[in-house]
Amino acid sequence: MLGDGIGASVLRKEDERFLRGRGQYVADFFIPGTREVVFVRSTVAHAYIRHIQVPQAHRHAVFSAKDLADVKPIHAATTLSGCKHSSEPILATDKVRYVGELVAMCVGSSRAEAEDIAASVMVDYEELEPVVDMLAARQPGAPLVHQEWGDNVFIEFIQDTTDAGAIDHIAHSAPIKVTREIRTSRQCMVPIEGRGVVAYWDARLGYLTIVSATQMPHIVQRGVAECLELHDGEIRVISPDVGGGFGYKGLLCREEVALAWLALRDRTPVRWIEDCRERLSANANCREHHYRLTGYADHDGRLLALDCAASVDAGAYSVYPISAVLEAAQVASLLPGPYDFHVYRCRSAAVATNKCPILPYRGVARSGVCLAIEAIMDDIARAAALEPYEVRLRNLVRPEQMPFHNVVKKEFDGGDYPECLRRAVAAIDLAAVRERQRRGEPDGRMVGAGFSIFCEQGAMGTDVLAGWGRPIVPGYEQATVRLTADADLEIRVGTHSHGQGHETTLAQVAHEILGLDFARIKVLQGDTLSSPFSTGTWGSRAMVMGGGAVAAASRALAERVNRIGAWLLQSDPADARVVGGKVEARGATVTLREVARAWYLQPQNLPPHVHHGGLEVTMGYRPARDTGTFSYAAHAAVVAVDASTGDIEILDYVVVEDGGKLVNPMIVDGQVRGGAAQGIGTCLFEAMPFDARGQPLASSLLDYFLPGATEVPNIRVLHMETPSPHTEFGIKGIGEGGAVGPPAAIVCAVNDALRGIGAEVHDLPLTPHHVLEAIAAASRSPAGRCVPR
């Protein structure tokens, strides 16, 4: 480690402006003459549009599908066999398929005027029967979201590693058989900043310019180009500071296309800023799963086989570049988790309903599958009369097995999963928790401990994602580094930060190699005009891929600097090296500033053979194996449950994680804690319910409850470090894992607490109402499911 390089907990560069309120977000962009846009959204879940009535005074300011007739719909195409494609019009044409779907676009000189115009537009609907439950949607005679499909299934994935009859044979002979049905609620992503778009025609540069809160500027550029039938070179996308994304801003949204069309048509700047109601009810839904799964084990708690049928409520459309396919595919491939067993069967389906499209949220599918497999592990432990953590230890992949190919052929790249779990058990002092349970609580509450352990596949590359049939497959991630005449370093990357601190961590990578003053390194991102092409920031890939590209470019720049510096020192380049911001050779040094000034300002002092490429380098990077890195973590929770109110308090929470070589441990701690807070919300609080007509019932933050400072405990984060053998510095993706483990750990802890009264819960969220229902159900069944401790 060099000073502020790899492994240092450097204070974030970004925070200087963020903490002083000087960040620049989409809502901070205002161009003179900008008009405000408000959308008319469908008030019904499933209907034909008979007529849109616009007052004569506003017809110049209201646009519907017929005005956008030349705009292509958004088509989230995939080459996967058997996948049904949904064509998503920018504004609804003849039919609406969910509450909140865009029907008309209204433009005013102010937001208030645009709101008034939108309120004056009347839409006549011929309502159709909606389908709002993913299981009912697969029944014969269910209403069809897309009539031409003939059913409501986007795609079904089948993972089957069994020989003929293997599952049946194990089912007949296994001494332990446990079956579980689990449903997770539909929830919302709620970053501090919602979506926003400013679009205008830049007459000087000749670009249709879109300023958008997006995690992937080049994907938006590509998607808008397809819809408007433009070349990418005619569109510039700027993504400024982004106030949280979590996957919500990792897609092409209709609003971006609509405003781009309007700006191109009228050559007038336009702006749309999403409000909270739009976000919750129409734009940001995610994570609605259903599982029926059975685990088979031997007397010692060793898992012999797992059999699962799963459904994902994907909503009405698959969002560009890919959404409906992604979630269901991940369920089938991730369910085995970090466990070593050999017989596995899973059918997972993405199901269409009359709800807004499901979007990929931090830890796509992982929190659901982690809950499912960990619930099975707890059930096996009860049946085998073992401690739940002991059953996990008996089934985890061992360090001496690494690298390990699991039952679905994922290659775990290293680590010690059992030790990770043991540290979590020790950190909460499980023996003390058990003693506390035996004593009982003075206030009558019941205490329980629960664990979850999972692996986080991140930074997946070409080899994996080409098989998913994505319309845009990531290849080499690129970075450009430029040494200025005063030896400042500019880094340009195509990945984009939405809170992860890339301006700091990518600078640490360059500092590690070049040794330049850390304060003089600047990371520039979020502008397709100047940044290398990238599929953006998602899937815990930015530091593995983007960091690798910065390292490759920095090394190439160091080689050029070394040649110039060696000449200035009258030394052979083979005897020179770049270290600490200087070129050293035979005891003499020149600074990188002297090198830069010689190149830029005094080239007459350099011979022709010194590197002619200059001091700006673009390099691409992909790992030696780009099938993904495998971080992992164990979460441990201690809870107290009040049987009279159903209230759950988290008394202790520990995360033990291994993210390979940590570039900035402090930032990793922040990532893990922030993700864990979101996972606690998933488990205990967050739900977007719908009524039988497909109406969302939590359209404001009065109804949609988010965890705050009083609901999130002090989360203790402990680190292990197993570098990846395939990546620069051994870095692994770590951005999503914090959100994966909490639902499983907390559910297991609550069930441990309720075990003495025979109650059990599994569906999310674990609201007090659900806990009281489970207690009431147990009281009606004297035998219950009580198992002695």
mmCIF file of C-alpha atoms in Angstrom, residues 162-512:
data_model
loop_
_atom_site.group_PDB
_atom_site.id
_atom_site.type_symbol
_atom_site.label_atom_id
_atom_site.label_comp_id
_atom_site.label_asym_id
_atom_site.label_seq_id
_atom_site.Cartn_x
_atom_site.Cartn_y
_atom_site.Cartn_z
ATOM 1 C CA THR A 162 -30.708 -34.931 -11.443
ATOM 2 C CA ASP A 163 -30.544 -38.270 -13.167
ATOM 3 C CA ALA A 164 -33.881 -39.824 -13.992
ATOM 4 C CA GLY A 165 -35.646 -40.575 -10.745
ATOM 5 C CA ALA A 166 -32.885 -39.207 -8.479
ATOM 6 C CA ILE A 167 -35.147 -36.789 -6.609
ATOM 7 C CA ASP A 168 -37.846 -39.444 -6.244
ATOM 8 C CA HIS A 169 -35.333 -41.952 -4.910
ATOM 9 C CA ILE A 170 -33.987 -39.493 -2.340
ATOM 10 C CA ALA A 171 -37.516 -38.425 -1.413
ATOM 11 C CA HIS A 172 -38.343 -42.050 -0.658
ATOM 12 C CA SER A 173 -35.193 -42.821 1.329
ATOM 13 C CA ALA A 174 -34.093 -39.555 3.015
ATOM 14 C CA PRO A 175 -34.655 -39.647 6.787
ATOM 15 C CA ILE A 176 -35.313 -35.891 6.905
ATOM 16 C CA LYS A 177 -37.729 -34.127 4.577
ATOM 17 C CA VAL A 178 -38.712 -30.487 5.141
ATOM 18 C CA THR A 179 -41.067 -28.442 2.987
ATOM 19 C CA ARG A 180 -41.564 -24.720 3.083
ATOM 20 C CA GLU A 181 -43.735 -22.182 1.250
ATOM 21 C CA ILE A 182 -42.501 -18.574 1.305
ATOM 22 C CA ARG A 183 -43.807 -15.369 -0.197
ATOM 23 C CA THR A 184 -41.887 -12.106 -0.226
ATOM 24 C CA SER A 185 -43.714 -8.826 -0.600
ATOM 25 C CA ARG A 186 -43.447 -6.435 -3.491
ATOM 26 C CA GLN A 187 -41.483 -3.461 -2.246
ATOM 27 C CA CYS A 188 -40.082 -0.212 -3.582
ATOM 28 C CA MET A 189 -36.658 1.269 -4.078
ATOM 29 C CA VAL A 190 -36.464 4.633 -2.373
ATOM 30 C CA PRO A 191 -33.151 6.386 -3.026
ATOM 31 C CA ILE A 192 -33.004 9.906 -1.608
ATOM 32 C CA GLU A 193 -33.109 11.303 -5.141
ATOM 33 C CA GLY A 194 -35.856 10.060 -7.446
ATOM 34 C CA ARG A 195 -35.599 9.955 -11.198
ATOM 35 C CA GLY A 196 -35.293 13.119 -13.187
ATOM 36 C CA VAL A 197 -34.675 14.134 -16.803
ATOM 37 C CA VAL A 198 -33.693 17.379 -18.529
ATOM 38 C CA ALA A 199 -33.544 17.268 -22.322
ATOM 39 C CA TYR A 200 -32.477 19.972 -24.767
ATOM 40 C CA TRP A 201 -30.966 20.478 -28.187
ATOM 41 C CA ASP A 202 -27.376 21.713 -27.998
ATOM 42 C CA ALA A 203 -27.084 23.799 -31.159
ATOM 43 C CA ARG A 204 -23.402 24.546 -30.677
ATOM 44 C CA LEU A 205 -22.270 20.924 -30.449
ATOM 45 C CA GLY A 206 -25.118 19.472 -32.457
ATOM 46 C CA TYR A 207 -26.261 16.985 -29.803
ATOM 47 C CA LEU A 208 -29.619 16.010 -28.424
ATOM 48 C CA THR A 209 -28.556 16.272 -24.783
ATOM 49 C CA ILE A 210 -30.212 14.308 -21.998
ATOM 50 C CA VAL A 211 -29.357 15.005 -18.373
ATOM 51 C CA SER A 212 -30.614 12.028 -16.408
ATOM 52 C CA ALA A 213 -30.195 10.445 -12.990
ATOM 53 C CA THR A 214 -28.906 7.163 -14.362
ATOM 54 C CA GLN A 215 -26.402 4.499 -13.385
ATOM 55 C CA MET A 216 -25.645 3.722 -17.027
ATOM 56 C CA PRO A 217 -25.394 6.755 -19.336
ATOM 57 C CA HIS A 218 -24.312 4.786 -22.419
ATOM 58 C CA ILE A 219 -27.238 2.369 -22.100
ATOM 59 C CA VAL A 220 -29.640 5.315 -22.028
ATOM 60 C CA GLN A 221 -27.859 6.755 -25.068
ATOM 61 C CA ARG A 222 -28.241 3.438 -26.925
ATOM 62 C CA GLY A 223 -31.879 2.974 -25.911
ATOM 63 C CA VAL A 224 -32.958 6.495 -26.867
ATOM 64 C CA ALA A 225 -31.134 6.149 -30.179
ATOM 65 C CA GLU A 226 -33.075 2.967 -30.935
ATOM 66 C CA CYS A 227 -36.437 4.489 -30.034
ATOM 67 C CA LEU A 228 -35.890 7.759 -31.947
ATOM 68 C CA GLU A 229 -33.944 6.068 -34.790
ATOM 69 C CA LEU A 230 -30.907 8.270 -34.273
ATOM 70 C CA HIS A 231 -27.208 7.463 -34.236
ATOM 71 C CA ASP A 232 -25.501 7.253 -30.872
ATOM 72 C CA GLY A 233 -23.246 10.081 -32.065
ATOM 73 C CA GLU A 234 -26.245 12.417 -32.195
ATOM 74 C CA ILE A 235 -27.078 11.920 -28.513
ATOM 75 C CA ARG A 236 -25.196 13.049 -25.442
ATOM 76 C CA VAL A 237 -26.195 11.722 -22.020
ATOM 77 C CA ILE A 238 -24.985 13.491 -18.889
ATOM 78 C CA SER A 239 -25.420 11.794 -15.528
ATOM 79 C CA PRO A 240 -24.377 14.275 -12.840
ATOM 80 C CA ASP A 241 -24.344 13.489 -9.128
ATOM 81 C CA VAL A 242 -26.802 10.675 -8.525
ATOM 82 C CA GLY A 243 -28.451 10.462 -5.125
ATOM 83 C CA GLY A 244 -28.727 6.692 -4.841
ATOM 84 C CA GLY A 245 -29.687 4.139 -7.445
ATOM 85 C CA PHE A 246 -29.728 0.533 -6.177
ATOM 86 C CA GLY A 247 -30.783 -0.663 -9.648
ATOM 87 C CA TYR A 248 -33.697 1.774 -9.908
ATOM 88 C CA LYS A 249 -31.658 3.968 -12.222
ATOM 89 C CA GLY A 250 -30.031 1.096 -14.091
ATOM 90 C CA LEU A 251 -32.412 1.009 -17.044
ATOM 91 C CA LEU A 252 -34.011 3.021 -19.825
ATOM 92 C CA CYS A 253 -37.239 4.651 -18.679
ATOM 93 C CA ARG A 254 -40.100 5.903 -20.817
ATOM 94 C CA GLU A 255 -39.764 9.419 -19.475
ATOM 95 C CA GLU A 256 -36.237 9.728 -20.887
ATOM 96 C CA VAL A 257 -37.460 8.836 -24.376
ATOM 97 C CA ALA A 258 -40.535 11.066 -24.150
ATOM 98 C CA LEU A 259 -38.568 14.153 -23.109
ATOM 99 C CA ALA A 260 -35.847 13.457 -25.673
ATOM 100 C CA TRP A 261 -38.510 13.331 -28.408
ATOM 101 C CA LEU A 262 -40.075 16.573 -27.205
ATOM 102 C CA ALA A 263 -36.755 18.425 -26.983
ATOM 103 C CA LEU A 264 -35.826 17.269 -30.479
ATOM 104 C CA ARG A 265 -39.233 18.237 -31.858
ATOM 105 C CA ASP A 266 -39.470 21.728 -30.377
ATOM 106 C CA ARG A 267 -35.774 22.586 -29.833
ATOM 107 C CA THR A 268 -36.835 23.802 -26.383
ATOM 108 C CA PRO A 269 -35.430 22.549 -23.073
ATOM 109 C CA VAL A 270 -37.846 20.400 -21.057
ATOM 110 C CA ARG A 271 -37.636 18.930 -17.580
ATOM 111 C CA TRP A 272 -39.421 16.233 -15.580
ATOM 112 C CA ILE A 273 -38.715 15.588 -11.893
ATOM 113 C CA GLU A 274 -40.353 12.507 -10.432
ATOM 114 C CA ASP A 275 -42.541 12.948 -7.375
ATOM 115 C CA CYS A 276 -42.862 10.466 -4.524
ATOM 116 C CA ARG A 277 -46.253 9.151 -5.629
ATOM 117 C CA GLU A 278 -44.947 8.348 -9.113
ATOM 118 C CA ARG A 279 -41.943 6.561 -7.687
ATOM 119 C CA LEU A 280 -43.816 4.393 -5.196
ATOM 120 C CA SER A 281 -46.895 3.484 -7.183
ATOM 121 C CA ALA A 282 -45.677 3.365 -10.783
ATOM 122 C CA ASN A 283 -41.911 3.238 -11.172
ATOM 123 C CA ALA A 284 -39.914 1.545 -8.429
ATOM 124 C CA ASN A 285 -41.434 -1.843 -7.564
ATOM 125 C CA CYS A 286 -39.241 -4.890 -6.993
ATOM 126 C CA ARG A 287 -38.697 -8.209 -5.180
ATOM 127 C CA GLU A 288 -41.994 -10.118 -5.259
ATOM 128 C CA HIS A 289 -41.278 -13.849 -5.126
ATOM 129 C CA HIS A 290 -43.027 -17.074 -4.210
ATOM 130 C CA TYR A 291 -41.248 -20.336 -3.335
ATOM 131 C CA ARG A 292 -42.393 -23.880 -2.741
ATOM 132 C CA LEU A 293 -39.305 -25.875 -1.852
ATOM 133 C CA THR A 294 -38.396 -29.160 -0.241
ATOM 134 C CA GLY A 295 -35.063 -30.132 1.249
ATOM 135 C CA TYR A 296 -33.942 -33.689 1.891
ATOM 136 C CA ALA A 297 -31.213 -34.487 4.416
ATOM 137 C CA ASP A 298 -29.594 -37.410 6.211
ATOM 138 C CA HIS A 299 -29.688 -38.031 9.977
ATOM 139 C CA ASP A 300 -26.612 -35.827 10.440
ATOM 140 C CA GLY A 301 -28.216 -32.823 8.773
ATOM 141 C CA ARG A 302 -26.309 -33.109 5.506
ATOM 142 C CA LEU A 303 -28.375 -31.758 2.615
ATOM 143 C CA LEU A 304 -28.930 -34.467 0.002
ATOM 144 C CA ALA A 305 -31.222 -32.685 -2.458
ATOM 145 C CA LEU A 306 -33.233 -29.535 -2.993
ATOM 146 C CA ASP A 307 -36.411 -29.310 -5.065
ATOM 147 C CA CYS A 308 -38.057 -25.932 -5.747
ATOM 148 C CA ALA A 309 -40.764 -24.278 -7.775
ATOM 149 C CA ALA A 310 -40.530 -20.480 -7.764
ATOM 150 C CA SER A 311 -42.414 -17.589 -9.304
ATOM 151 C CA VAL A 312 -41.459 -13.949 -9.742
ATOM 152 C CA ASP A 313 -44.141 -11.321 -10.251
ATOM 153 C CA ALA A 314 -42.528 -9.385 -13.110
ATOM 154 C CA GLY A 315 -45.359 -6.938 -13.717
ATOM 155 C CA ALA A 316 -46.654 -5.897 -17.109
ATOM 156 C CA TYR A 317 -43.430 -5.361 -19.094
ATOM 157 C CA SER A 318 -39.776 -6.303 -19.157
ATOM 158 C CA VAL A 319 -37.789 -3.069 -18.883
ATOM 159 C CA TYR A 320 -34.810 -2.260 -21.162
ATOM 160 C CA PRO A 321 -32.201 -3.614 -21.218
ATOM 161 C CA ILE A 322 -33.455 -6.596 -19.192
ATOM 162 C CA SER A 323 -35.583 -7.023 -16.071
ATOM 163 C CA ALA A 324 -38.255 -9.751 -16.144
ATOM 164 C CA VAL A 325 -35.764 -12.371 -17.310
ATOM 165 C CA LEU A 326 -33.074 -11.341 -14.848
ATOM 166 C CA GLU A 327 -34.915 -11.980 -11.598
ATOM 167 C CA ALA A 328 -36.260 -15.430 -12.475
ATOM 168 C CA ALA A 329 -32.922 -16.542 -13.927
ATOM 169 C CA GLN A 330 -31.127 -15.505 -10.753
ATOM 170 C CA VAL A 331 -33.550 -17.441 -8.567
ATOM 171 C CA ALA A 332 -32.767 -20.720 -10.325
ATOM 172 C CA SER A 333 -29.002 -20.198 -10.399
ATOM 173 C CA LEU A 334 -28.469 -18.692 -6.931
ATOM 174 C CA LEU A 335 -30.749 -20.791 -4.730
ATOM 175 C CA PRO A 336 -28.067 -23.414 -3.846
ATOM 176 C CA GLY A 337 -26.063 -20.682 -2.121
ATOM 177 C CA PRO A 338 -22.689 -21.606 -0.598
ATOM 178 C CA TYR A 339 -23.655 -25.204 0.120
ATOM 179 C CA ASP A 340 -22.129 -28.434 -1.139
ATOM 180 C CA PHE A 341 -24.784 -30.866 -2.373
ATOM 181 C CA HIS A 342 -25.334 -32.634 -5.660
ATOM 182 C CA VAL A 343 -29.014 -33.158 -6.474
ATOM 183 C CA TYR A 344 -30.946 -30.031 -7.395
ATOM 184 C CA ARG A 345 -34.076 -29.195 -9.329
ATOM 185 C CA CYS A 346 -35.643 -25.762 -9.694
ATOM 186 C CA ARG A 347 -38.274 -24.318 -11.994
ATOM 187 C CA SER A 348 -38.539 -20.543 -11.798
ATOM 188 C CA ALA A 349 -40.973 -18.488 -13.852
ATOM 189 C CA ALA A 350 -41.252 -14.781 -14.559
ATOM 190 C CA VAL A 351 -44.986 -14.089 -14.503
ATOM 191 C CA ALA A 352 -46.781 -11.115 -16.042
ATOM 192 C CA THR A 353 -49.419 -9.299 -13.986
ATOM 193 C CA ASN A 354 -51.244 -5.977 -14.180
ATOM 194 C CA LYS A 355 -48.729 -4.215 -11.968
ATOM 195 C CA CYS A 356 -45.877 -1.905 -12.841
ATOM 196 C CA PRO A 357 -42.756 -3.725 -14.082
ATOM 197 C CA ILE A 358 -40.480 -5.240 -11.484
ATOM 198 C CA LEU A 359 -36.986 -3.714 -11.513
ATOM 199 C CA PRO A 360 -33.614 -5.108 -10.360
ATOM 200 C CA TYR A 361 -32.945 -4.038 -6.773
ATOM 201 C CA ARG A 362 -29.689 -4.245 -4.840
ATOM 202 C CA GLY A 363 -28.766 -7.933 -4.607
ATOM 203 C CA VAL A 364 -31.092 -9.024 -7.418
ATOM 204 C CA ALA A 365 -33.115 -12.092 -6.284
ATOM 205 C CA ARG A 366 -30.503 -12.897 -3.633
ATOM 206 C CA SER A 367 -32.398 -11.790 -0.525
ATOM 207 C CA GLY A 368 -35.321 -14.036 -1.503
ATOM 208 C CA VAL A 369 -33.268 -17.121 -2.352
ATOM 209 C CA CYS A 370 -31.110 -16.628 0.757
ATOM 210 C CA LEU A 371 -34.257 -16.585 2.891
ATOM 211 C CA ALA A 372 -35.537 -19.720 1.159
ATOM 212 C CA ILE A 373 -32.410 -21.869 1.544
ATOM 213 C CA GLU A 374 -31.695 -20.639 5.084
ATOM 214 C CA ALA A 375 -35.260 -21.449 6.177
ATOM 215 C CA ILE A 376 -34.685 -24.974 4.886
ATOM 216 C CA MET A 377 -31.421 -25.187 6.835
ATOM 217 C CA ASP A 378 -33.205 -24.172 10.041
ATOM 218 C CA ASP A 379 -35.937 -26.744 9.413
ATOM 219 C CA ILE A 380 -33.321 -29.468 8.887
ATOM 220 C CA ALA A 381 -31.629 -28.408 12.121
ATOM 221 C CA ARG A 382 -34.868 -28.779 14.066
ATOM 222 C CA ALA A 383 -35.547 -32.177 12.544
ATOM 223 C CA ALA A 384 -31.999 -33.344 13.332
ATOM 224 C CA ALA A 385 -32.049 -31.773 16.839
ATOM 225 C CA LEU A 386 -28.948 -29.719 16.015
ATOM 226 C CA GLU A 387 -27.987 -26.087 16.423
ATOM 227 C CA PRO A 388 -28.912 -24.277 13.189
ATOM 228 C CA TYR A 389 -25.379 -22.966 12.717
ATOM 229 C CA GLU A 390 -24.007 -26.505 13.100
ATOM 230 C CA VAL A 391 -26.157 -27.734 10.192
ATOM 231 C CA ARG A 392 -24.815 -24.918 8.078
ATOM 232 C CA LEU A 393 -21.227 -25.784 8.998
ATOM 233 C CA ARG A 394 -21.813 -29.377 7.943
ATOM 234 C CA ASN A 395 -23.046 -28.291 4.522
ATOM 235 C CA LEU A 396 -20.832 -25.336 3.621
ATOM 236 C CA VAL A 397 -18.110 -25.607 1.007
ATOM 237 C CA ARG A 398 -14.797 -25.998 2.847
ATOM 238 C CA PRO A 399 -11.693 -23.906 2.133
ATOM 239 C CA GLU A 400 -9.670 -26.940 1.026
ATOM 240 C CA GLN A 401 -12.252 -27.539 -1.734
ATOM 241 C CA MET A 402 -11.550 -24.155 -3.369
ATOM 242 C CA PRO A 403 -11.807 -23.347 -6.200
ATOM 243 C CA PHE A 404 -15.144 -25.138 -6.071
ATOM 244 C CA HIS A 405 -17.784 -25.789 -8.729
ATOM 245 C CA ASN A 406 -21.187 -25.959 -7.088
ATOM 246 C CA VAL A 407 -24.251 -27.877 -8.213
ATOM 247 C CA VAL A 408 -25.063 -25.296 -10.919
ATOM 248 C CA LYS A 409 -21.418 -25.041 -12.065
ATOM 249 C CA LYS A 410 -20.581 -21.706 -10.506
ATOM 250 C CA GLU A 411 -16.888 -21.521 -9.635
ATOM 251 C CA PHE A 412 -16.281 -20.158 -6.158
ATOM 252 C CA ASP A 413 -12.891 -18.458 -6.352
ATOM 253 C CA GLY A 414 -11.739 -18.903 -2.758
ATOM 254 C CA GLY A 415 -12.479 -18.230 0.863
ATOM 255 C CA ASP A 416 -13.310 -19.905 4.158
ATOM 256 C CA TYR A 417 -17.091 -20.003 4.509
ATOM 257 C CA PRO A 418 -17.161 -22.101 7.721
ATOM 258 C CA GLU A 419 -14.751 -19.735 9.472
ATOM 259 C CA CYS A 420 -16.886 -16.774 8.393
ATOM 260 C CA LEU A 421 -19.919 -18.348 10.078
ATOM 261 C CA ARG A 422 -17.960 -19.348 13.175
ATOM 262 C CA ARG A 423 -16.842 -15.750 13.644
ATOM 263 C CA ALA A 424 -20.436 -14.552 13.399
ATOM 264 C CA VAL A 425 -21.528 -17.128 15.999
ATOM 265 C CA ALA A 426 -18.742 -16.012 18.317
ATOM 266 C CA ALA A 427 -19.438 -12.299 17.763
ATOM 267 C CA ILE A 428 -22.994 -12.502 19.120
ATOM 268 C CA ASP A 429 -21.896 -14.942 21.864
ATOM 269 C CA LEU A 430 -24.477 -17.585 21.045
ATOM 270 C CA ALA A 431 -23.870 -19.434 24.299
ATOM 271 C CA ALA A 432 -24.889 -16.305 26.214
ATOM 272 C CA VAL A 433 -27.999 -15.947 24.066
ATOM 273 C CA ARG A 434 -28.981 -19.547 24.835
ATOM 274 C CA GLU A 435 -28.499 -18.910 28.551
ATOM 275 C CA ARG A 436 -30.613 -15.770 28.259
ATOM 276 C CA GLN A 437 -33.350 -17.821 26.611
ATOM 277 C CA ARG A 438 -33.286 -20.352 29.436
ATOM 278 C CA ARG A 439 -33.568 -17.607 32.066
ATOM 279 C CA GLY A 440 -36.351 -15.753 30.273
ATOM 280 C CA GLU A 441 -36.708 -12.002 29.890
ATOM 281 C CA PRO A 442 -37.942 -9.854 32.792
ATOM 282 C CA ASP A 443 -40.385 -8.092 30.453
ATOM 283 C CA GLY A 444 -41.778 -11.366 29.120
ATOM 284 C CA ARG A 445 -40.411 -10.975 25.605
ATOM 285 C CA MET A 446 -38.894 -13.966 23.811
ATOM 286 C CA VAL A 447 -35.301 -13.815 22.597
ATOM 287 C CA GLY A 448 -33.912 -15.638 19.567
ATOM 288 C CA ALA A 449 -30.773 -15.843 17.442
ATOM 289 C CA GLY A 450 -30.609 -16.455 13.705
ATOM 290 C CA PHE A 451 -27.977 -16.765 11.014
ATOM 291 C CA SER A 452 -27.660 -16.490 7.272
ATOM 292 C CA ILE A 453 -24.709 -17.101 5.021
ATOM 293 C CA PHE A 454 -24.497 -16.500 1.298
ATOM 294 C CA CYS A 455 -22.109 -15.841 -1.548
ATOM 295 C CA GLU A 456 -22.411 -12.787 -3.762
ATOM 296 C CA GLN A 457 -21.525 -13.363 -7.389
ATOM 297 C CA GLY A 458 -20.476 -10.007 -8.768
ATOM 298 C CA ALA A 459 -18.639 -8.450 -11.680
ATOM 299 C CA MET A 460 -20.015 -10.972 -14.144
ATOM 300 C CA GLY A 461 -18.605 -10.446 -17.611
ATOM 301 C CA THR A 462 -18.961 -11.492 -21.201
ATOM 302 C CA ASP A 463 -18.795 -15.237 -20.641
ATOM 303 C CA VAL A 464 -21.822 -15.197 -18.328
ATOM 304 C CA LEU A 465 -23.926 -12.350 -19.644
ATOM 305 C CA ALA A 466 -23.762 -13.317 -23.311
ATOM 306 C CA GLY A 467 -25.658 -16.431 -22.276
ATOM 307 C CA TRP A 468 -28.445 -14.336 -20.795
ATOM 308 C CA GLY A 469 -29.358 -12.960 -24.199
ATOM 309 C CA ARG A 470 -28.887 -9.322 -23.160
ATOM 310 C CA PRO A 471 -29.199 -6.746 -25.939
ATOM 311 C CA ILE A 472 -25.944 -5.136 -24.766
ATOM 312 C CA VAL A 473 -23.275 -7.482 -23.434
ATOM 313 C CA PRO A 474 -20.410 -5.992 -21.397
ATOM 314 C CA GLY A 475 -16.928 -6.617 -22.721
ATOM 315 C CA TYR A 476 -13.708 -4.851 -21.796
ATOM 316 C CA GLU A 477 -14.279 -2.025 -19.324
ATOM 317 C CA GLN A 478 -12.215 1.007 -20.342
ATOM 318 C CA ALA A 479 -10.561 3.902 -18.554
ATOM 319 C CA THR A 480 -8.675 6.944 -19.811
ATOM 320 C CA VAL A 481 -5.948 8.559 -17.720
ATOM 321 C CA ARG A 482 -4.319 11.884 -18.594
ATOM 322 C CA LEU A 483 -1.356 13.532 -16.914
ATOM 323 C CA THR A 484 -1.700 17.307 -17.215
ATOM 324 C CA ALA A 485 1.163 19.761 -17.661
ATOM 325 C CA ASP A 486 1.244 20.338 -13.891
ATOM 326 C CA ALA A 487 1.119 16.592 -13.170
ATOM 327 C CA ASP A 488 -2.479 16.463 -12.067
ATOM 328 C CA LEU A 489 -4.110 13.206 -13.071
ATOM 329 C CA GLU A 490 -7.501 13.054 -14.759
ATOM 330 C CA ILE A 491 -9.268 9.703 -14.856
ATOM 331 C CA ARG A 492 -12.260 9.176 -17.131
ATOM 332 C CA VAL A 493 -14.411 6.108 -16.658
ATOM 333 C CA GLY A 494 -17.680 4.840 -18.107
ATOM 334 C CA THR A 495 -18.890 3.358 -14.826
ATOM 335 C CA HIS A 496 -20.831 5.824 -12.721
ATOM 336 C CA SER A 497 -21.083 6.330 -8.987
ATOM 337 C CA HIS A 498 -24.439 6.728 -7.289
ATOM 338 C CA GLY A 499 -23.101 6.864 -3.756
ATOM 339 C CA GLN A 500 -20.318 4.260 -3.686
ATOM 340 C CA GLY A 501 -17.421 6.726 -3.553
ATOM 341 C CA HIS A 502 -15.803 5.934 -6.914
ATOM 342 C CA GLU A 503 -14.159 9.347 -7.057
ATOM 343 C CA THR A 504 -12.156 8.192 -4.052
ATOM 344 C CA THR A 505 -11.570 4.488 -4.672
ATOM 345 C CA LEU A 506 -10.632 4.786 -8.339
ATOM 346 C CA ALA A 507 -8.212 7.557 -7.390
ATOM 347 C CA GLN A 508 -6.718 5.176 -4.802
ATOM 348 C CA VAL A 509 -6.038 2.637 -7.552
ATOM 349 C CA ALA A 510 -4.166 5.224 -9.652
ATOM 350 C CA HIS A 511 -2.303 6.506 -6.596
ATOM 351 C CA GLU A 512 -1.187 2.949 -5.797
#
